[in-house]
Amino acid sequence: MEPIFLPKTWSLFKKGLLTKNITNDIFAGIIVGIVALPLAIAFAVASGVSPEKGIITAVVAGFIISLLGGSRVQIGGPTGAFIVIVYGILQKYGFDGLIISTIMAGIMLITFGLLRLGSILKFFPHPLIVGFTSGIALVIFSTQIKDAMGLPIDKLPAEFVAKWEIYFHQMQNFNLSAVLITIGTIIITVFSGRLIPKVPGSFIAIIVMTAIVAVFGLQVNTIESVFGSIPNKFAITIPSIHFDQLGQYMQPALTIALLGAIESLLSAVVADGMIGSNHRSNTELIAQGVANIVTPFFGGIPATGAIARTATNVKNNGRTPIAGIIHAVTLLLIMLVFGKWALLIPMPCLAGILIVVSYNMSEMKSFYSILKGHKYDIFILLSTFILTVFVDLTVAIEVGVVLSSLLFMQRMSNLSKVIPLETESDTLENYADIPKGVEIFEISGPFFFAAARRYEETLKDISHTSKVVIIRMRHVPFIDGTGLRNLKATIKDLKSRRIQIILSGVQPEVFEELEKGGVPALIGPNNIVPTFDLALARMGMILQKQA
């Protein structure tokens, strides 16, 4: 059983592996620190707090998450997903309310870890996650129109529709310089990687656009004109706590805790797939909790694992928590030494960076893919998306989870008890004569969101010496969007290891969903067969070709 709390830092230190990759980890940490700088500032500004609070969060939370976390390569800090939540809490409760909510969320996250709820991710189906992620992306985009176009608006309402009403009334008052800076930022951020792959596009955009504004004296808002000076030191912040009012912070705290848990575990799972490792989910939740308890006392905002920065860490050969620690130290040095120059950054430039972030968050391909799937997955996706945009993220998650459970029960109750003859006759239980290099797995029961992760983990543990894997699906009555996504991820992983997959005994309804998801094209239509006998025949042909 996975230990409740065992940081990867400690495990690697005991094995003597913590400094084995230290040169690459230091280099990766510096690169990620540079990547994190414009994002930390942009996320803070978009959330309604001053820029240094984003950097403080990346420094303090990033250090703690790397030091105590359950992932080798997780990078923690402020993320785009929290923009909507933080902005809403500030509007309703003020900065003290945000601090209290974040600390309470940290306590909840530690509790999740101590109760071994690290597997919580599997109870959130893929359409639900895509729904609220895409919804958050749209809301983030909508918050950036003011700065992107230089509109003369003093204060934006939190509601999505109300924002756009104001935008349409003010659209004719746009600032051409601001629009051009935004467009230039987007172009540099997206395309500069082709020319200078080792330097983050957002960092280049900030330098170029800040220089253009300074040299040509363009009349646009800058960080200094909006927020004044940026402190280059840390200060302890103690909120005014009234214990009789703590109940009102339960909902925002739960929202922060749930989103923090989901995003950090998602990021850790993505990282596992990139480096072939396994994170400790309960340890990761506890580390996230500690980070969210400590960071607010330094004036920081909610933090979690950041998928983009974690992926950047991995791509630059970061392999231990040393990289995450160096990333935090790099940001600290930048804040202490170069903080005064950050005042010159134009607000349209930050808006351009966040527009790119919102596009990357939108998961448009996944959204479109789910829309081609089963009606239940489509319903969960659209419900969660609409609630996230027009109501509230907490409501979206709560309703999405309940809907997923109810629709699963409905789907199960509609299943026929009668098993087709050809499926029932597909019964060979003695695998003694199966040749070496062939592995057989059987999936029994619905391939749905609560079981999909377990199936994926089991199948990914297949030996690298295997040549063919037969997956028997005769007792799978249906597959949902999460199951389909995880199956495709497993197939891609096995194919990258030159292992051929054969699906046996696939029922008509399941095959229909596999076809919509492009699985036949992925493994070859000849490798999906109705009976185990045909699977064995196909296996023989494959082994003969490989001989």
Short mmCIF file of C-alpha atoms in Angstrom, two decimals, residues 64-367:
data_model
loop_
_atom_site.label_atom_id
_atom_site.label_comp_id
_atom_site.label_asym_id
_atom_site.label_seq_id
_atom_site.Cartn_x
_atom_site.Cartn_y
_atom_site.Cartn_z
CA ILE A 64 7.44 23.44 -0.69
CA ILE A 65 5.68 21.34 -3.36
CA SER A 66 9.02 20.18 -4.81
CA LEU A 67 10.55 19.51 -1.40
CA LEU A 68 7.61 17.60 0.11
CA GLY A 69 5.69 16.36 -2.94
CA GLY A 70 5.05 12.86 -4.18
CA SER A 71 6.19 13.50 -7.77
CA ARG A 72 9.78 13.60 -8.99
CA VAL A 73 9.19 16.47 -11.43
CA GLN A 74 6.06 18.38 -10.35
CA ILE A 75 6.37 22.18 -10.56
CA GLY A 76 3.99 24.08 -8.29
CA GLY A 77 2.76 27.65 -8.33
CA PRO A 78 -0.20 29.83 -9.34
CA THR A 79 -2.16 28.52 -12.32
CA GLY A 80 -4.72 29.81 -14.78
CA ALA A 81 -7.44 27.59 -13.34
CA PHE A 82 -7.43 29.62 -10.11
CA ILE A 83 -7.89 33.01 -11.81
CA VAL A 84 -11.67 32.74 -11.84
CA ILE A 85 -11.88 31.49 -8.26
CA VAL A 86 -9.45 34.02 -6.78
CA TYR A 87 -11.10 36.93 -8.58
CA GLY A 88 -14.54 35.87 -7.32
CA ILE A 89 -13.34 35.44 -3.71
CA LEU A 90 -11.65 38.86 -3.76
CA GLN A 91 -14.84 40.48 -5.03
CA LYS A 92 -16.92 38.91 -2.28
CA TYR A 93 -14.61 38.56 0.73
CA GLY A 94 -11.58 40.78 0.10
CA PHE A 95 -7.91 39.78 0.43
CA ASP A 96 -8.27 38.64 4.05
CA GLY A 97 -11.07 36.33 2.95
CA LEU A 98 -8.81 34.94 0.21
CA ILE A 99 -6.03 34.22 2.71
CA ILE A 100 -8.43 32.48 5.12
CA SER A 101 -10.04 30.45 2.31
CA THR A 102 -6.62 29.35 1.00
CA ILE A 103 -5.41 28.27 4.45
CA MET A 104 -8.63 26.31 5.02
CA ALA A 105 -8.21 24.72 1.58
CA GLY A 106 -4.69 23.68 2.60
CA ILE A 107 -6.05 21.98 5.70
CA MET A 108 -8.64 20.18 3.54
CA LEU A 109 -5.93 19.01 1.12
CA ILE A 110 -3.87 17.57 3.97
CA THR A 111 -7.00 15.83 5.23
CA PHE A 112 -7.62 14.38 1.76
CA GLY A 113 -4.11 12.95 1.81
CA LEU A 114 -4.34 11.56 5.35
CA LEU A 115 -7.63 9.87 4.43
CA ARG A 116 -5.89 8.31 1.40
CA LEU A 117 -8.13 10.11 -1.07
CA GLY A 118 -5.30 10.42 -3.59
CA SER A 119 -7.32 8.25 -5.94
CA ILE A 120 -10.01 10.96 -6.01
CA LEU A 121 -9.03 11.77 -9.60
CA LYS A 122 -10.55 8.57 -10.96
CA PHE A 123 -14.01 9.64 -9.79
CA PHE A 124 -13.92 12.67 -12.06
CA PRO A 125 -14.80 11.52 -15.59
CA HIS A 126 -12.88 12.97 -18.52
CA PRO A 127 -15.87 14.88 -20.00
CA LEU A 128 -16.35 16.63 -16.65
CA ILE A 129 -12.67 17.67 -16.47
CA VAL A 130 -12.70 18.87 -20.09
CA GLY A 131 -15.97 20.71 -19.45
CA PHE A 132 -14.76 22.79 -16.54
CA THR A 133 -11.24 23.24 -17.98
CA SER A 134 -12.70 24.58 -21.23
CA GLY A 135 -15.14 26.72 -19.26
CA ILE A 136 -12.31 28.21 -17.19
CA ALA A 137 -10.35 28.89 -20.40
CA LEU A 138 -13.28 30.85 -21.86
CA VAL A 139 -13.71 32.84 -18.65
CA ILE A 140 -9.97 33.65 -18.53
CA PHE A 141 -10.13 34.82 -22.14
CA SER A 142 -13.10 37.04 -21.30
CA THR A 143 -11.19 38.69 -18.43
CA GLN A 144 -8.37 39.75 -20.76
CA ILE A 145 -10.37 41.72 -23.35
CA LYS A 146 -10.14 44.94 -21.33
CA ASP A 147 -6.32 45.02 -21.24
CA ALA A 148 -5.91 43.39 -24.67
CA MET A 149 -7.86 46.22 -26.30
CA GLY A 150 -6.95 48.98 -23.86
CA LEU A 151 -10.59 49.67 -23.01
CA PRO A 152 -11.20 52.51 -20.48
CA ILE A 153 -13.06 50.40 -17.90
CA ASP A 154 -12.43 51.04 -14.19
CA LYS A 155 -13.83 47.82 -12.75
CA LEU A 156 -15.13 44.66 -14.39
CA PRO A 157 -18.01 42.66 -12.92
CA ALA A 158 -17.34 39.01 -12.06
CA GLU A 159 -20.29 37.68 -14.12
CA PHE A 160 -19.52 36.48 -17.65
CA VAL A 161 -22.53 38.06 -19.40
CA ALA A 162 -22.15 41.36 -17.54
CA LYS A 163 -18.50 41.58 -18.67
CA TRP A 164 -19.39 41.19 -22.31
CA GLU A 165 -22.19 43.74 -22.08
CA ILE A 166 -19.64 46.32 -20.90
CA TYR A 167 -17.16 45.26 -23.60
CA PHE A 168 -19.72 45.76 -26.36
CA HIS A 169 -20.60 49.22 -25.03
CA GLN A 170 -16.91 50.22 -24.87
CA MET A 171 -15.58 48.45 -27.97
CA GLN A 172 -15.37 51.64 -30.03
CA ASN A 173 -12.98 53.14 -27.45
CA PHE A 174 -10.20 50.61 -28.07
CA ASN A 175 -6.53 51.65 -27.96
CA LEU A 176 -4.78 50.69 -31.25
CA SER A 177 -1.36 50.49 -29.55
CA ALA A 178 -2.73 48.04 -26.98
CA VAL A 179 -4.30 45.87 -29.69
CA LEU A 180 -1.04 45.76 -31.69
CA ILE A 181 0.98 44.86 -28.58
CA THR A 182 -1.47 42.07 -27.75
CA ILE A 183 -1.29 40.66 -31.28
CA GLY A 184 2.51 40.94 -31.32
CA THR A 185 2.72 39.15 -27.97
CA ILE A 186 0.53 36.29 -29.17
CA ILE A 187 2.61 35.87 -32.36
CA ILE A 188 5.93 35.87 -30.49
CA THR A 189 4.67 33.55 -27.74
CA VAL A 190 3.33 31.01 -30.23
CA PHE A 191 6.00 31.08 -32.94
CA SER A 192 9.31 32.12 -31.33
CA GLY A 193 9.95 28.53 -30.17
CA ARG A 194 10.71 27.58 -33.79
CA LEU A 195 13.60 30.07 -33.91
CA ILE A 196 14.81 30.03 -30.29
CA PRO A 197 13.55 26.72 -28.81
CA LYS A 198 15.43 27.00 -25.50
CA VAL A 199 13.95 30.39 -24.48
CA PRO A 200 10.23 30.61 -23.52
CA GLY A 201 8.16 32.57 -26.02
CA SER A 202 6.32 34.47 -23.27
CA PHE A 203 9.64 35.66 -21.82
CA ILE A 204 10.81 36.90 -25.24
CA ALA A 205 7.46 38.62 -25.78
CA ILE A 206 7.73 40.50 -22.49
CA ILE A 207 11.25 41.75 -23.27
CA VAL A 208 10.41 42.79 -26.85
CA MET A 209 7.08 44.46 -26.08
CA THR A 210 8.37 46.24 -22.97
CA ALA A 211 11.28 47.62 -25.02
CA ILE A 212 8.95 48.78 -27.82
CA VAL A 213 6.67 50.61 -25.37
CA ALA A 214 9.64 52.26 -23.65
CA VAL A 215 11.47 53.30 -26.85
CA PHE A 216 8.44 54.60 -28.75
CA GLY A 217 6.63 55.99 -25.70
CA LEU A 218 3.36 54.21 -26.51
CA GLN A 219 0.42 55.25 -24.36
CA VAL A 220 -0.69 51.97 -22.82
CA ASN A 221 -1.18 50.77 -19.26
CA THR A 222 1.83 49.18 -17.59
CA ILE A 223 2.19 47.29 -14.31
CA GLU A 224 3.49 50.49 -12.71
CA SER A 225 0.58 52.65 -13.89
CA VAL A 226 -1.95 50.12 -12.59
CA PHE A 227 -0.31 48.70 -9.45
CA GLY A 228 2.48 51.13 -8.52
CA SER A 229 5.75 49.69 -7.22
CA ILE A 230 6.56 45.99 -6.81
CA PRO A 231 8.09 45.15 -3.40
CA ASN A 232 11.33 43.16 -3.68
CA LYS A 233 11.06 41.65 -0.22
CA PHE A 234 8.89 39.23 1.71
CA ALA A 235 6.55 40.31 4.47
CA ILE A 236 4.46 38.20 6.83
CA THR A 237 0.72 38.77 6.34
CA ILE A 238 -1.64 37.93 9.20
CA PRO A 239 -5.33 38.04 8.24
CA SER A 240 -8.01 39.35 10.54
CA ILE A 241 -9.80 36.13 11.51
CA HIS A 242 -13.25 36.09 13.13
CA PHE A 243 -13.85 32.48 14.11
CA ASP A 244 -17.61 32.92 14.16
CA GLN A 245 -17.45 33.77 10.43
CA LEU A 246 -15.32 30.82 9.28
CA GLY A 247 -18.42 29.01 8.01
CA GLN A 248 -18.83 31.49 5.14
CA TYR A 249 -15.41 30.51 3.80
CA MET A 250 -16.18 26.78 3.59
CA GLN A 251 -17.49 26.88 0.02
CA PRO A 252 -14.60 28.91 -1.51
CA ALA A 253 -12.12 26.82 0.50
CA LEU A 254 -13.66 23.58 -0.80
CA THR A 255 -13.53 24.93 -4.35
CA ILE A 256 -9.82 25.74 -4.01
CA ALA A 257 -9.12 22.34 -2.40
CA LEU A 258 -11.01 20.32 -5.04
CA LEU A 259 -9.51 22.20 -7.97
CA GLY A 260 -6.06 22.06 -6.40
CA ALA A 261 -6.36 18.30 -5.88
CA ILE A 262 -7.65 17.64 -9.40
CA GLU A 263 -5.10 19.83 -11.19
CA SER A 264 -2.09 18.68 -9.15
CA LEU A 265 -2.92 14.99 -9.59
CA LEU A 266 -3.65 15.48 -13.29
CA SER A 267 -0.28 17.17 -13.68
CA ALA A 268 1.45 14.36 -11.76
CA VAL A 269 -0.22 11.71 -13.95
CA VAL A 270 0.86 13.53 -17.13
CA ALA A 271 4.41 13.74 -15.76
CA ASP A 272 4.38 10.01 -14.93
CA GLY A 273 3.58 9.24 -18.54
CA MET A 274 6.44 11.46 -19.74
CA ILE A 275 9.17 9.97 -17.54
CA GLY A 276 7.84 6.44 -16.91
CA SER A 277 7.51 6.97 -13.16
CA ASN A 278 4.74 6.71 -10.56
CA HIS A 279 3.88 9.56 -8.22
CA ARG A 280 2.57 9.15 -4.66
CA SER A 281 -0.83 10.77 -4.81
CA ASN A 282 -1.48 11.07 -1.05
CA THR A 283 1.96 12.58 -0.44
CA GLU A 284 1.31 15.03 -3.27
CA LEU A 285 -2.00 16.14 -1.72
CA ILE A 286 -0.35 16.68 1.68
CA ALA A 287 2.46 18.71 0.09
CA GLN A 288 -0.09 20.82 -1.80
CA GLY A 289 -1.91 21.35 1.49
CA VAL A 290 1.20 22.49 3.35
CA ALA A 291 2.06 24.87 0.49
CA ASN A 292 -1.42 26.44 0.58
CA ILE A 293 -1.26 26.86 4.36
CA VAL A 294 2.19 28.51 4.39
CA THR A 295 2.08 30.64 1.21
CA PRO A 296 -0.80 32.97 2.24
CA PHE A 297 1.20 34.14 5.28
CA PHE A 298 3.74 35.58 2.83
CA GLY A 299 1.00 37.28 0.83
CA GLY A 300 0.63 34.54 -1.77
CA ILE A 301 -2.44 33.13 -3.50
CA PRO A 302 -3.63 29.52 -4.03
CA ALA A 303 -1.15 27.18 -5.70
CA THR A 304 -1.20 23.75 -7.30
CA GLY A 305 0.78 21.59 -9.70
CA ALA A 306 1.18 23.34 -13.06
CA ILE A 307 0.94 21.01 -16.06
CA ALA A 308 2.70 23.31 -18.59
CA ARG A 309 5.62 24.14 -16.28
CA THR A 310 5.94 20.50 -15.21
CA ALA A 311 6.07 19.43 -18.87
CA THR A 312 8.70 22.12 -19.53
CA ASN A 313 10.74 20.72 -16.65
CA VAL A 314 10.60 17.20 -18.09
CA LYS A 315 11.41 18.33 -21.64
CA ASN A 316 14.52 20.08 -20.31
CA ASN A 317 15.65 16.84 -18.59
CA GLY A 318 14.59 17.69 -15.04
CA ARG A 319 14.26 14.36 -13.25
CA THR A 320 14.32 15.05 -9.50
CA PRO A 321 12.77 17.61 -7.12
CA ILE A 322 16.06 19.54 -7.28
CA ALA A 323 14.78 21.10 -10.53
CA GLY A 324 11.64 22.41 -8.83
CA ILE A 325 13.66 23.82 -5.93
CA ILE A 326 16.05 25.58 -8.36
CA HIS A 327 13.01 26.98 -10.21
CA ALA A 328 11.85 28.60 -6.94
CA VAL A 329 15.34 29.96 -6.17
CA THR A 330 15.63 31.39 -9.71
CA LEU A 331 12.34 33.25 -9.31
CA LEU A 332 13.43 34.56 -5.90
CA LEU A 333 16.66 35.97 -7.35
CA ILE A 334 14.77 37.54 -10.26
CA MET A 335 12.31 39.14 -7.81
CA LEU A 336 15.08 40.52 -5.57
CA VAL A 337 17.35 41.78 -8.37
CA PHE A 338 15.15 42.58 -11.37
CA GLY A 339 11.78 43.33 -9.74
CA LYS A 340 11.99 47.05 -10.54
CA TRP A 341 12.18 46.34 -14.28
CA ALA A 342 8.95 44.37 -14.14
CA LEU A 343 7.13 47.67 -13.53
CA LEU A 344 7.60 48.54 -17.20
CA ILE A 345 5.76 45.47 -18.54
CA PRO A 346 2.71 46.61 -20.57
CA MET A 347 -0.65 45.20 -19.51
CA PRO A 348 -1.64 44.26 -23.12
CA CYS A 349 1.47 42.04 -23.21
CA LEU A 350 0.28 40.13 -20.12
CA ALA A 351 -3.18 39.91 -21.70
CA GLY A 352 -1.66 38.40 -24.85
CA ILE A 353 0.21 35.78 -22.79
CA LEU A 354 -2.98 34.84 -20.94
CA ILE A 355 -4.95 34.59 -24.19
CA VAL A 356 -2.41 31.98 -25.34
CA VAL A 357 -2.71 30.24 -21.95
CA SER A 358 -6.50 30.16 -22.23
CA TYR A 359 -6.29 28.69 -25.73
CA ASN A 360 -3.91 25.97 -24.52
CA MET A 361 -6.24 25.25 -21.60
CA SER A 362 -9.33 25.00 -23.78
CA GLU A 363 -8.69 21.40 -24.88
CA MET A 364 -10.55 22.05 -28.13
CA LYS A 365 -9.55 18.70 -29.65
CA SER A 366 -10.80 16.78 -26.61
CA PHE A 367 -13.97 18.89 -26.51
#
